[in-house]
mmCIF file of C-alpha atoms in Angstrom:
data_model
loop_
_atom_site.group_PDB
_atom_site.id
_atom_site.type_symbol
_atom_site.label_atom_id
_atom_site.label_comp_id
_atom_site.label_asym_id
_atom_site.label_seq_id
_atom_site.Cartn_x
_atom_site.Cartn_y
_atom_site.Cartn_z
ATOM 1 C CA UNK A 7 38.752 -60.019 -9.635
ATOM 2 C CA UNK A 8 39.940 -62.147 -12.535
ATOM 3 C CA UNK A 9 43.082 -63.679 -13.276
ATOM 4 C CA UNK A 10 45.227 -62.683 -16.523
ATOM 5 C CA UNK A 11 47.906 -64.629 -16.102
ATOM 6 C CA UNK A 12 50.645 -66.066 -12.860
ATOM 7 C CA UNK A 13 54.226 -67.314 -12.796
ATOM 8 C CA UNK A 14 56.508 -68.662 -10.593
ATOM 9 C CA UNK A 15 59.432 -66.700 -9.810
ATOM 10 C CA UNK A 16 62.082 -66.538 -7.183
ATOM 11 C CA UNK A 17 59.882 -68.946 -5.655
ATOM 12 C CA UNK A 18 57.017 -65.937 -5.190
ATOM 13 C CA UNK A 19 54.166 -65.940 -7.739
ATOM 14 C CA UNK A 20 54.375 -62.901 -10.270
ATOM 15 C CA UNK A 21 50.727 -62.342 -11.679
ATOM 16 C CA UNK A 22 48.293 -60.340 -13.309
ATOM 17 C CA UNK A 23 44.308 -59.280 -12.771
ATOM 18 C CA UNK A 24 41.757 -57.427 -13.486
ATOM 19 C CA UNK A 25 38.627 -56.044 -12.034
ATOM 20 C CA UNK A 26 35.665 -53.622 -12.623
ATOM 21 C CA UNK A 27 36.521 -50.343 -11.078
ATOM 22 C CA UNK A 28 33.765 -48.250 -9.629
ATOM 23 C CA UNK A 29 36.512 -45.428 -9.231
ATOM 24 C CA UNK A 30 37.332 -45.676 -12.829
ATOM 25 C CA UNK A 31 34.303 -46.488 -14.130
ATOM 26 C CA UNK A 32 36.364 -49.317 -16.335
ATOM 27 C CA UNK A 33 38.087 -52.325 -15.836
ATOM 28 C CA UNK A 34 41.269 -51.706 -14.346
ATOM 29 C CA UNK A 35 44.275 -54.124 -14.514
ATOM 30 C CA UNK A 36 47.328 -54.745 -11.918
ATOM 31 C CA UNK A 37 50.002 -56.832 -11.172
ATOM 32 C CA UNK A 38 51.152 -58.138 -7.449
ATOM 33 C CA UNK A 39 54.338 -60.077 -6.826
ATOM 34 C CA UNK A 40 53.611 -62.595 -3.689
ATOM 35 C CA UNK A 41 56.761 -63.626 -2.146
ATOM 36 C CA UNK A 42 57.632 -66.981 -0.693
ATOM 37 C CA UNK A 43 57.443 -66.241 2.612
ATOM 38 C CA UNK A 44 53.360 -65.251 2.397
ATOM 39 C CA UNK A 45 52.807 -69.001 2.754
ATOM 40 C CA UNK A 46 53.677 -68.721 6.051
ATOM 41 C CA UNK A 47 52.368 -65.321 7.150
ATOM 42 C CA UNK A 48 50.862 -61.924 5.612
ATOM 43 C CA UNK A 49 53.557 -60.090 3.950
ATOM 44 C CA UNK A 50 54.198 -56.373 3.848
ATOM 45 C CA UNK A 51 52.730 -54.375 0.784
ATOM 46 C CA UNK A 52 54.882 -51.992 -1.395
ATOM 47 C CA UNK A 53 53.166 -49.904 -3.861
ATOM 48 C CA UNK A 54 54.710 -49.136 -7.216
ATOM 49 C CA UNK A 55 53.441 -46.203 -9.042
ATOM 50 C CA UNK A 56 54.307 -46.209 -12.989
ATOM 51 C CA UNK A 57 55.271 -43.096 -14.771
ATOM 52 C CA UNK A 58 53.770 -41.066 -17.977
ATOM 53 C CA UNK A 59 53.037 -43.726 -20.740
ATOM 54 C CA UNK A 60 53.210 -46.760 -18.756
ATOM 55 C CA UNK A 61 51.295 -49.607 -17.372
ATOM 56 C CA UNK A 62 51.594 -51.933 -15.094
ATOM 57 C CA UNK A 63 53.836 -53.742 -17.317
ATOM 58 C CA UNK A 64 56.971 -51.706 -17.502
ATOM 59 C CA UNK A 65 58.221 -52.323 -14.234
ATOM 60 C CA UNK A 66 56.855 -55.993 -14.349
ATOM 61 C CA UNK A 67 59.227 -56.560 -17.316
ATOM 62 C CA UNK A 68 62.139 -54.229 -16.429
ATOM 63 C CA UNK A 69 61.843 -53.446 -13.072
ATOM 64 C CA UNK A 70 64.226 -56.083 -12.021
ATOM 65 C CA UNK A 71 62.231 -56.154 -8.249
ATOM 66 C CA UNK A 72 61.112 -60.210 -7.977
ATOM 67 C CA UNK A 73 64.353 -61.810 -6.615
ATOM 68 C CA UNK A 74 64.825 -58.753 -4.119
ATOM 69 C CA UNK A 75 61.116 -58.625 -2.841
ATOM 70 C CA UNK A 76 61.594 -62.404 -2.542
ATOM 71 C CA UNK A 77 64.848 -62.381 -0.272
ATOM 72 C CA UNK A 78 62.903 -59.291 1.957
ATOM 73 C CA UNK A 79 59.219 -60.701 1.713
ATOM 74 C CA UNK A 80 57.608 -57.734 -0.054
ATOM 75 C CA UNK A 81 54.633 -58.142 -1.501
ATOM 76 C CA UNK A 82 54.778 -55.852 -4.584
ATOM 77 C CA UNK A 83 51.565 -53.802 -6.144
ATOM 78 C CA UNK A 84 51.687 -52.368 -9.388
ATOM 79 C CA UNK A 85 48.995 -50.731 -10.732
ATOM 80 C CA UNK A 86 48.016 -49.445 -14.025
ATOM 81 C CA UNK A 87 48.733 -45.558 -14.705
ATOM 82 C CA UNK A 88 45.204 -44.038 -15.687
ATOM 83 C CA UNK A 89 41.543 -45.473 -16.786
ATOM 84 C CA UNK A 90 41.165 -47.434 -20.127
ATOM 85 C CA UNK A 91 38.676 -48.411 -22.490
ATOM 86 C CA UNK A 92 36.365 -47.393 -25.680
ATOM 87 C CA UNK A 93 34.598 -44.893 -23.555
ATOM 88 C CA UNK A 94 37.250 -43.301 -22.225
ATOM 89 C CA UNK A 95 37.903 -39.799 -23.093
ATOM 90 C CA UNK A 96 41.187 -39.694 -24.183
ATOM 91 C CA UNK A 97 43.601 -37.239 -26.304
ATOM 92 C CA UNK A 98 45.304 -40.221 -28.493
ATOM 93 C CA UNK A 99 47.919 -37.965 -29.941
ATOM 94 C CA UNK A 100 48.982 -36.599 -26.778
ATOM 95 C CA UNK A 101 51.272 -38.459 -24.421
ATOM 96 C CA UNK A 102 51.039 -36.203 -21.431
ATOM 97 C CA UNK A 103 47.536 -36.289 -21.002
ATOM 98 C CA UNK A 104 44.360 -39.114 -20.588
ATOM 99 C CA UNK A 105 45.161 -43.099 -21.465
ATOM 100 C CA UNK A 106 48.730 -43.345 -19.561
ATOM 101 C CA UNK A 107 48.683 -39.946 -17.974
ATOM 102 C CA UNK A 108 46.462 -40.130 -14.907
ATOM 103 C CA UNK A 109 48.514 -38.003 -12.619
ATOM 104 C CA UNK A 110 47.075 -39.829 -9.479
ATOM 105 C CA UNK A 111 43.955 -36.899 -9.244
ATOM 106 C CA UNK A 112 40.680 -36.714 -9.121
ATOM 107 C CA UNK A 113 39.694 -35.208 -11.829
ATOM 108 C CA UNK A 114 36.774 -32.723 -11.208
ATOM 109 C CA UNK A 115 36.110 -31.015 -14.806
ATOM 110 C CA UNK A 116 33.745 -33.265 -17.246
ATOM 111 C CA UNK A 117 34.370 -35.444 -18.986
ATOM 112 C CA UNK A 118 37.312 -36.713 -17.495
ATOM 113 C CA UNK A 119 35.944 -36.917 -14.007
ATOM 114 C CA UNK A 120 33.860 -39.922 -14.417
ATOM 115 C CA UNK A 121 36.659 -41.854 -15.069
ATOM 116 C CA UNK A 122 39.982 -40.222 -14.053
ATOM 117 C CA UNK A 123 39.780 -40.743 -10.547
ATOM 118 C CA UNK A 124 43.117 -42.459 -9.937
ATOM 119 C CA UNK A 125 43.919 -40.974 -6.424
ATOM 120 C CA UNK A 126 40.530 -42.835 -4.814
ATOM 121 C CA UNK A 127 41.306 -45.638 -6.861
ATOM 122 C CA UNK A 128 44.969 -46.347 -5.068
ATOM 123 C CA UNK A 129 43.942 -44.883 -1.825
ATOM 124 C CA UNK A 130 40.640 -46.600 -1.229
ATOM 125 C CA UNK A 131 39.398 -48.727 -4.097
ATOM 126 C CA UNK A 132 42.479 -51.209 -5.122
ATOM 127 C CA UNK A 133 43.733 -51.751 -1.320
ATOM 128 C CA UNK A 134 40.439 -53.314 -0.145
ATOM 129 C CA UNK A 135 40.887 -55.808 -3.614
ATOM 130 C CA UNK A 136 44.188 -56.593 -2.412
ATOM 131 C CA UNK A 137 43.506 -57.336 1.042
ATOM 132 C CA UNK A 138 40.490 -59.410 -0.252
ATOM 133 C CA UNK A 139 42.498 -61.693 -2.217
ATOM 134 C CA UNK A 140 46.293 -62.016 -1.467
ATOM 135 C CA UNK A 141 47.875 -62.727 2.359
ATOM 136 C CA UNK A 142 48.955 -58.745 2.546
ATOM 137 C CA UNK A 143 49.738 -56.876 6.005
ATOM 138 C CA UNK A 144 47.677 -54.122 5.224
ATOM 139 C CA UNK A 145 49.367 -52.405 8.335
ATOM 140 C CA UNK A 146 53.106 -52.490 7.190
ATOM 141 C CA UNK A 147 52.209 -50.372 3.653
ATOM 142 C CA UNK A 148 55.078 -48.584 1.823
ATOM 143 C CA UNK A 149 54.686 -46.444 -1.454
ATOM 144 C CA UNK A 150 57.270 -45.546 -4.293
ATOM 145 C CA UNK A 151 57.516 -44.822 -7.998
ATOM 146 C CA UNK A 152 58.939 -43.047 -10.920
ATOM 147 C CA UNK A 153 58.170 -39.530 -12.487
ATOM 148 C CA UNK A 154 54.406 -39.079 -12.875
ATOM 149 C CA UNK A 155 54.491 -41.664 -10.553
ATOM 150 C CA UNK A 156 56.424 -40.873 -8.153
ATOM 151 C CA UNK A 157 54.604 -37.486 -8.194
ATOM 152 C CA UNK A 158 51.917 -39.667 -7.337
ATOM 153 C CA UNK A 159 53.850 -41.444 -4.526
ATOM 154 C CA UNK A 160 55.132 -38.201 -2.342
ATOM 155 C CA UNK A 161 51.581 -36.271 -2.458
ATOM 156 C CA UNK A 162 49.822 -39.859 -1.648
ATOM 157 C CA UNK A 163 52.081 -40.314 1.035
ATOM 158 C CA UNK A 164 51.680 -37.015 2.099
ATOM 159 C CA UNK A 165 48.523 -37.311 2.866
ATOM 160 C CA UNK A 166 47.958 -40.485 4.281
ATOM 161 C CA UNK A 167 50.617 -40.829 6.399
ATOM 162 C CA UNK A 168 48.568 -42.960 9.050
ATOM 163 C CA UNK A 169 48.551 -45.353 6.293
ATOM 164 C CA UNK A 170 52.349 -45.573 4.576
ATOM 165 C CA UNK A 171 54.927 -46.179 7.075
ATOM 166 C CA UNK A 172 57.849 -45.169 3.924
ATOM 167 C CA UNK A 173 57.830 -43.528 0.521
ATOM 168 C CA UNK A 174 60.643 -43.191 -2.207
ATOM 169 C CA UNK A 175 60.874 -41.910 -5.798
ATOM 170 C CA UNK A 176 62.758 -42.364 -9.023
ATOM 171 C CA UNK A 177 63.292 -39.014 -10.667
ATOM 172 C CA UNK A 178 59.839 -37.208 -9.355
ATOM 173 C CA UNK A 179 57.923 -34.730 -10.644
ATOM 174 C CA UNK A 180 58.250 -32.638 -7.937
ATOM 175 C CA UNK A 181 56.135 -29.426 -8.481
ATOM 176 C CA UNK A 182 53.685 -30.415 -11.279
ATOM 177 C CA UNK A 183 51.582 -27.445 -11.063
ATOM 178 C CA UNK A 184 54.058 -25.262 -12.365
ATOM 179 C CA UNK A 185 55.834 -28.461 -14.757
ATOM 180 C CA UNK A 186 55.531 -27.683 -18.490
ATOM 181 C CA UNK A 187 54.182 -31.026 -19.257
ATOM 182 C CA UNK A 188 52.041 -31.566 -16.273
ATOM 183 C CA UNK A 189 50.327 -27.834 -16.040
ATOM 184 C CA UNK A 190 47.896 -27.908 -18.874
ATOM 185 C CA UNK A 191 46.953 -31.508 -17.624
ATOM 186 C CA UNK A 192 45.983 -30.058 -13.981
ATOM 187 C CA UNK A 193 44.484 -27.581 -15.927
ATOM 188 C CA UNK A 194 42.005 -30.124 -17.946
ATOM 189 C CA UNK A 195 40.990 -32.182 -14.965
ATOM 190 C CA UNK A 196 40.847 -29.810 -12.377
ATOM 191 C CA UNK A 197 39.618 -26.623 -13.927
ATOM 192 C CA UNK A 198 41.741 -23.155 -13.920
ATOM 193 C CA UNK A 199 41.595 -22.376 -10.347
ATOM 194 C CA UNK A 200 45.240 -22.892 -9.241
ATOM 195 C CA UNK A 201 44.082 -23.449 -5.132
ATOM 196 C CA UNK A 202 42.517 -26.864 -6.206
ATOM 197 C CA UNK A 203 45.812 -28.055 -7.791
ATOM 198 C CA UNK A 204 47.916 -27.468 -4.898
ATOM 199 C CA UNK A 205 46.130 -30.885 -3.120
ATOM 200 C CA UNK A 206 48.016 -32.540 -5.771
ATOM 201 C CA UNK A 207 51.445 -31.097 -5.872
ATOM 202 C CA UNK A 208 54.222 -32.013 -3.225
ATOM 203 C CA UNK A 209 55.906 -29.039 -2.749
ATOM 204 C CA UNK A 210 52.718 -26.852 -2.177
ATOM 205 C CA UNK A 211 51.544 -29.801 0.575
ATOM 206 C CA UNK A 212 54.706 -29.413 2.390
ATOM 207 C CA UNK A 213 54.247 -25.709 2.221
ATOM 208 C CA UNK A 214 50.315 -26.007 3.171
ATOM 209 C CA UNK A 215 51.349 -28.417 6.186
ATOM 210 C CA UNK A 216 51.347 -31.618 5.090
ATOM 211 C CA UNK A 217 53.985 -34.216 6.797
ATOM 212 C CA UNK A 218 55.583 -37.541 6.755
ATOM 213 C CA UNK A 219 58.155 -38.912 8.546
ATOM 214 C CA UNK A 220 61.342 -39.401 5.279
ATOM 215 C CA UNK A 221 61.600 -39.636 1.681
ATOM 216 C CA UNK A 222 64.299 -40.810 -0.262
ATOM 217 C CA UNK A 223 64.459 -39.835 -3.541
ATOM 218 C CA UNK A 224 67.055 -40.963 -6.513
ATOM 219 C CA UNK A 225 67.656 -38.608 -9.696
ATOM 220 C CA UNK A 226 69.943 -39.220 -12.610
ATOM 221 C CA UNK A 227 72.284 -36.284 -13.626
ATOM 222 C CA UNK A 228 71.415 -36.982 -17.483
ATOM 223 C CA UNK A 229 68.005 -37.229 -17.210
ATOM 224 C CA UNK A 230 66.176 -35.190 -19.909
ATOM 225 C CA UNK A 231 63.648 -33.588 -18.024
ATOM 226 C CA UNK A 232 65.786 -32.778 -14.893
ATOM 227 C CA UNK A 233 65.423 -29.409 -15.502
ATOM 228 C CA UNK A 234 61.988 -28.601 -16.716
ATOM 229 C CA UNK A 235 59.643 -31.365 -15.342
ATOM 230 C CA UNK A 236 61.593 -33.117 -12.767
ATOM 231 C CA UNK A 237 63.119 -30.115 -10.319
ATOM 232 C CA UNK A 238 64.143 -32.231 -7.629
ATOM 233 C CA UNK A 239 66.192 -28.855 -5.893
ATOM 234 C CA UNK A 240 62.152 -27.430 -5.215
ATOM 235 C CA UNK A 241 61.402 -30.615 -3.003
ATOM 236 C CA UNK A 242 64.711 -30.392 -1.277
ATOM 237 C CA UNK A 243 63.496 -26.629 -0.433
ATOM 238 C CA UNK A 244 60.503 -27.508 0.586
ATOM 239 C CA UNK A 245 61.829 -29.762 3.052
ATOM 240 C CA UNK A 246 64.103 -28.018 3.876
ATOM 241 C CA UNK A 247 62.567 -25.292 5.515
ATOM 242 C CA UNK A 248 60.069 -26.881 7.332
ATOM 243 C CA UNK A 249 62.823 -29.779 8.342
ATOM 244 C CA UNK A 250 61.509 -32.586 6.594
ATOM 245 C CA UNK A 251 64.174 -35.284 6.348
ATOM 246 C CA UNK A 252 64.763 -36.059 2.593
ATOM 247 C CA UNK A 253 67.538 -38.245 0.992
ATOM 248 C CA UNK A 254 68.310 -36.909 -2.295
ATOM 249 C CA UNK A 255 70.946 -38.861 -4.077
ATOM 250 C CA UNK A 256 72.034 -37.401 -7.520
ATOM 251 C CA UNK A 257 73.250 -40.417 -9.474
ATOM 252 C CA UNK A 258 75.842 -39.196 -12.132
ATOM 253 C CA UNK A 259 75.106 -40.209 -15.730
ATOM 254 C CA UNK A 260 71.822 -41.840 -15.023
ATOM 255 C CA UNK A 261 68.683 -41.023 -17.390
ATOM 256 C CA UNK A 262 65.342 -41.084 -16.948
ATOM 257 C CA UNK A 263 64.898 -44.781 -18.327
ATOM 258 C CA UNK A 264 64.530 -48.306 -16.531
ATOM 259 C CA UNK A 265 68.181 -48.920 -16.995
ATOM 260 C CA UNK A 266 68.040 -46.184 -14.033
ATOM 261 C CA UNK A 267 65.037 -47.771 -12.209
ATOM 262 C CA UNK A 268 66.548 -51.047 -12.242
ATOM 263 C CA UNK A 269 70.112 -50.107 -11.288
ATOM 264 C CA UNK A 270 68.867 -48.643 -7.442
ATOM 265 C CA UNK A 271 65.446 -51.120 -7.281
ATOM 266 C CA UNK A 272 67.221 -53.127 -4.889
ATOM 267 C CA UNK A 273 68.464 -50.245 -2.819
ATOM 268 C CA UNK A 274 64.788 -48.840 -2.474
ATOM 269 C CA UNK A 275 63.410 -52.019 -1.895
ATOM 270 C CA UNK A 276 65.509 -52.749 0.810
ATOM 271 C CA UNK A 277 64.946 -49.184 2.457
ATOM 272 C CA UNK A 278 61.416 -50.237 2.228
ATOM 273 C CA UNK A 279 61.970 -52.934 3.943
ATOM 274 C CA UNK A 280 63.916 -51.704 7.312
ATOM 275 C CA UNK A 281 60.865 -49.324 7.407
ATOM 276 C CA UNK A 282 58.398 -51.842 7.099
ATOM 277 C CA UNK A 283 59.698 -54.359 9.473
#
């Protein structure tokens, strides 16, 4: 691991690193915010999954999470969204698919699956880097993010719920098989049979048995893609009939932007928290 930069902030340490991924196939970069109190003792870890686009940068610079994490002692984990680098196959001129669209898969169907393996990557590479080099409580883990990341949030939770003790999401995509600008994506890295996509989708895990204890989920009303990405009313079915306990909070005039993000961060984080404790 190598260090990009650190800075002090709310008397934590904000900073950024990189390492060679054997998941990725690439160097991969992240960001961790170490509170305060991890002088003392290992801290809990939140994970913050970015969405379509992004890296780990957005919610570094807009996120608005340091001064909250610091008051609750979260350690906070932001990785990057996909694979990067000259050898990466990529479609440059396509924003919902390769650099920036990693959809937290495995991808199966050459060439992408040499390097878009971004589910083993948060699941089993990047936690054993982070309990290697920062005082983290790898028992008291929480997991949250926004759109294609939150997407990535509720199926990783889903199925590692030994391992996450809470999960949230800003504006999810919640059934991404069937999304218009996640379907050909699934398509591309895992091939056309349909069965294979539905380890990746939360609404088809709920339906195919998969549990975890709550989510809580926020959604703006004026969000551009409520209606043919996002969906949030097929995860509140979904748990609904098998009685999984979801908070879904509809928050009037919000969009799909960090203005949103950063306007309920501290409410998530602190939900994170109780859970984590």
């Amino acid at each position: 691991m190598k260090t990009v930069s650190t800075a002090k902030s709310h008397g934590g340490v904000q900073g950024v690193y990189t390492h060679a991924s054997e998941a990725c196939a690439c160097d991969m970069t992240f960001a961790v915010f170490v509170p305060p109190q991890a002088k003392d003792a290992p801290c809990p870890v939140l994970w913050y999954l970015s969405g379509l686009t992004c890296t780990h940068q957005n919610v570094m610079d807009k996120g608005e999470y340091r001064k909250m994490a610091a008051e609750l002692g979260l350690i906070i984990v932001c990785p990057d969204t996909s694979p990067r680098g000259e050898f990466v196959p990529d479609e440059k001129d396509n924003w919902q698919f390769g650099c920036g669209a990693g959809f937290y898969l495995d991808a199966t169907q050459a060439p992408f699956s040499k390097n878009y393996r971004m589910y083993s990557y948060i699941v089993d590479e990047l936690p054993k880097v982070i309990a290697a080099n920062f005082p983290a409580n790898m028992s008291r883990q929480g997991i949250f993010g926004h759109s294609m990341g939150a997407h990535g949030a509720l199926t990783i939770a889903l199925k590692n719920p030994e391992r996450f003790k809470s999960c949230s999401a800003f504006a999810p995509i919640t059934q991404p098989m069937t999304a218009g600008w996640s379907k050909p994506a699934f398509e591309k890295y895992l091939g056309d049979d349909e069965a294979a996509w539905r380890a990746y989708d939360a609404t088809a895990l709920i339906e195919d048995g998969y549990r975890f204890d709550e989510f809580l989920v926020d959604q703006g009303t004026a969000d551009g893609f409520l209606e043919d990405g996002l969906r949030p009313g097929l995860l509140r079915e979904a748990c609904r009939a098998v009685g999984l306990p979801l908070t879904l909070n509809m928050r009037e005039g919000y969009d799909h932007s960090y203005y949103f993000i950063s306007t309920f961060m501290d409410g998530h984080l602190k939900w994170h928290a109780e859970h984590l404790r």
